[in-house]
Amino acid sequence: SLCFPQKLWKMVESDEFRSLWWSEGGRCVAINEDLFKEEVLGRVGPLRVFATQSMKSFLRQLNLYGFTKVQRDFQRSASLPEFLAEEAAASAHNQILYYYNPNFNREHPHLLEKCKRR
């Protein structure tokens, strides 16, 4: 079974999940909180991704693995898919959470092994 950062990576890279995506050119994870609760944390049985169904516990895991919450300045993403995802989320009035970890970067998958639990 995969550890937390590996699961998160697979999800962000997958087309299966609409509730989270790469932001800031692959340096941050963007999470549409409402959709994530429904799409990911709401899963049960064999489809379950994480051991928790609580957003608070999920965010605690992010923090334990060295992710920090990033406040967004309203500079828009350069890539069209990112821009469209952010626009769609913004127009739905959902809260988008942005998390950064220097070892969680789309351009440098080899750094993932440095994502250790504190």
mmCIF file with all atom_site columns, C-alpha atoms in Angstrom, residues 36-90:
data_model
loop_
_atom_site.group_PDB
_atom_site.id
_atom_site.type_symbol
_atom_site.label_atom_id
_atom_site.label_alt_id
_atom_site.label_comp_id
_atom_site.label_asym_id
_atom_site.label_entity_id
_atom_site.label_seq_id
_atom_site.pdbx_PDB_ins_code
_atom_site.Cartn_x
_atom_site.Cartn_y
_atom_site.Cartn_z
_atom_site.occupancy
_atom_site.B_iso_or_equiv
_atom_site.pdbx_formal_charge
_atom_site.auth_seq_id
_atom_site.auth_comp_id
_atom_site.auth_asym_id
_atom_site.auth_atom_id
_atom_site.pdbx_PDB_model_num
ATOM 1  C CA . PHE A 1 36 ? -13.010 16.717 -2.179  1.00 0.00 ? 36 PHE A CA 1
ATOM 2  C CA . LYS A 1 37 ? -15.177 15.873 0.843   1.00 0.00 ? 37 LYS A CA 1
ATOM 3  C CA . GLU A 1 38 ? -17.766 14.349 -1.451  1.00 0.00 ? 38 GLU A CA 1
ATOM 4  C CA . GLU A 1 39 ? -15.533 12.772 -4.108  1.00 0.00 ? 39 GLU A CA 1
ATOM 5  C CA . VAL A 1 40 ? -12.664 11.448 -1.972  1.00 0.00 ? 40 VAL A CA 1
ATOM 6  C CA . LEU A 1 41 ? -13.498 11.444 1.724   1.00 0.00 ? 41 LEU A CA 1
ATOM 7  C CA . GLY A 1 42 ? -17.041 10.240 1.041   1.00 0.00 ? 42 GLY A CA 1
ATOM 8  C CA . ARG A 1 43 ? -15.828 6.961  -0.433  1.00 0.00 ? 43 ARG A CA 1
ATOM 9  C CA . VAL A 1 44 ? -16.429 3.769  1.503   1.00 0.00 ? 44 VAL A CA 1
ATOM 10 C CA . GLY A 1 45 ? -15.381 0.153  1.265   1.00 0.00 ? 45 GLY A CA 1
ATOM 11 C CA . PRO A 1 46 ? -12.812 -0.877 -1.347  1.00 0.00 ? 46 PRO A CA 1
ATOM 12 C CA . LEU A 1 47 ? -13.038 2.502  -3.132  1.00 0.00 ? 47 LEU A CA 1
ATOM 13 C CA . ARG A 1 48 ? -11.843 4.318  -0.024  1.00 0.00 ? 48 ARG A CA 1
ATOM 14 C CA . VAL A 1 49 ? -8.621  6.243  -0.598  1.00 0.00 ? 49 VAL A CA 1
ATOM 15 C CA . PHE A 1 50 ? -7.634  7.485  2.864   1.00 0.00 ? 50 PHE A CA 1
ATOM 16 C CA . ALA A 1 51 ? -8.295  5.981  6.289   1.00 0.00 ? 51 ALA A CA 1
ATOM 17 C CA . THR A 1 52 ? -10.248 9.081  7.289   1.00 0.00 ? 52 THR A CA 1
ATOM 18 C CA . GLN A 1 53 ? -13.516 10.642 6.181   1.00 0.00 ? 53 GLN A CA 1
ATOM 19 C CA . SER A 1 54 ? -12.735 13.869 8.009   1.00 0.00 ? 54 SER A CA 1
ATOM 20 C CA . MET A 1 55 ? -11.343 16.947 6.237   1.00 0.00 ? 55 MET A CA 1
ATOM 21 C CA . LYS A 1 56 ? -9.658  18.010 9.476   1.00 0.00 ? 56 LYS A CA 1
ATOM 22 C CA . SER A 1 57 ? -7.775  14.691 9.688   1.00 0.00 ? 57 SER A CA 1
ATOM 23 C CA . PHE A 1 58 ? -6.788  14.878 6.030   1.00 0.00 ? 58 PHE A CA 1
ATOM 24 C CA . LEU A 1 59 ? -5.389  18.404 6.521   1.00 0.00 ? 59 LEU A CA 1
ATOM 25 C CA . ARG A 1 60 ? -3.529  17.190 9.625   1.00 0.00 ? 60 ARG A CA 1
ATOM 26 C CA . GLN A 1 61 ? -1.888  14.501 7.428   1.00 0.00 ? 61 GLN A CA 1
ATOM 27 C CA . LEU A 1 62 ? -0.804  17.175 4.949   1.00 0.00 ? 62 LEU A CA 1
ATOM 28 C CA . ASN A 1 63 ? 0.782   19.132 7.798   1.00 0.00 ? 63 ASN A CA 1
ATOM 29 C CA . LEU A 1 64 ? 2.482   16.032 9.226   1.00 0.00 ? 64 LEU A CA 1
ATOM 30 C CA . TYR A 1 65 ? 4.128   15.469 5.835   1.00 0.00 ? 65 TYR A CA 1
ATOM 31 C CA . GLY A 1 66 ? 5.445   19.025 5.657   1.00 0.00 ? 66 GLY A CA 1
ATOM 32 C CA . PHE A 1 67 ? 2.810   20.663 3.473   1.00 0.00 ? 67 PHE A CA 1
ATOM 33 C CA . THR A 1 68 ? 2.071   24.285 4.264   1.00 0.00 ? 68 THR A CA 1
ATOM 34 C CA . LYS A 1 69 ? -1.062  26.173 3.355   1.00 0.00 ? 69 LYS A CA 1
ATOM 35 C CA . VAL A 1 70 ? -0.477  28.894 0.795   1.00 0.00 ? 70 VAL A CA 1
ATOM 36 C CA . GLN A 1 71 ? -2.590  32.026 0.677   1.00 0.00 ? 71 GLN A CA 1
ATOM 37 C CA . ARG A 1 72 ? -3.457  32.811 -2.906  1.00 0.00 ? 72 ARG A CA 1
ATOM 38 C CA . ASP A 1 73 ? -2.778  36.202 -4.296  1.00 0.00 ? 73 ASP A CA 1
ATOM 39 C CA . PHE A 1 74 ? -5.111  36.603 -7.197  1.00 0.00 ? 74 PHE A CA 1
ATOM 40 C CA . GLN A 1 75 ? -2.490  36.103 -9.846  1.00 0.00 ? 75 GLN A CA 1
ATOM 41 C CA . ARG A 1 76 ? -4.048  33.558 -12.178 1.00 0.00 ? 76 ARG A CA 1
ATOM 42 C CA . SER A 1 77 ? -2.402  30.339 -13.260 1.00 0.00 ? 77 SER A CA 1
ATOM 43 C CA . ALA A 1 78 ? -0.596  30.443 -16.562 1.00 0.00 ? 78 ALA A CA 1
ATOM 44 C CA . SER A 1 79 ? -1.750  27.100 -17.918 1.00 0.00 ? 79 SER A CA 1
ATOM 45 C CA . LEU A 1 80 ? -5.201  26.874 -19.447 1.00 0.00 ? 80 LEU A CA 1
ATOM 46 C CA . PRO A 1 81 ? -6.359  23.697 -17.606 1.00 0.00 ? 81 PRO A CA 1
ATOM 47 C CA . GLU A 1 82 ? -5.298  25.191 -14.244 1.00 0.00 ? 82 GLU A CA 1
ATOM 48 C CA . PHE A 1 83 ? -6.970  28.479 -15.089 1.00 0.00 ? 83 PHE A CA 1
ATOM 49 C CA . LEU A 1 84 ? -10.214 26.774 -16.107 1.00 0.00 ? 84 LEU A CA 1
ATOM 50 C CA . ALA A 1 85 ? -10.259 24.549 -13.008 1.00 0.00 ? 85 ALA A CA 1
ATOM 51 C CA . GLU A 1 86 ? -9.722  27.578 -10.772 1.00 0.00 ? 86 GLU A CA 1
ATOM 52 C CA . GLU A 1 87 ? -12.352 29.615 -12.621 1.00 0.00 ? 87 GLU A CA 1
ATOM 53 C CA . ALA A 1 88 ? -14.909 26.805 -12.370 1.00 0.00 ? 88 ALA A CA 1
ATOM 54 C CA . ALA A 1 89 ? -14.187 26.362 -8.684  1.00 0.00 ? 89 ALA A CA 1
ATOM 55 C CA . ALA A 1 90 ? -14.317 30.107 -8.030  1.00 0.00 ? 90 ALA A CA 1
#
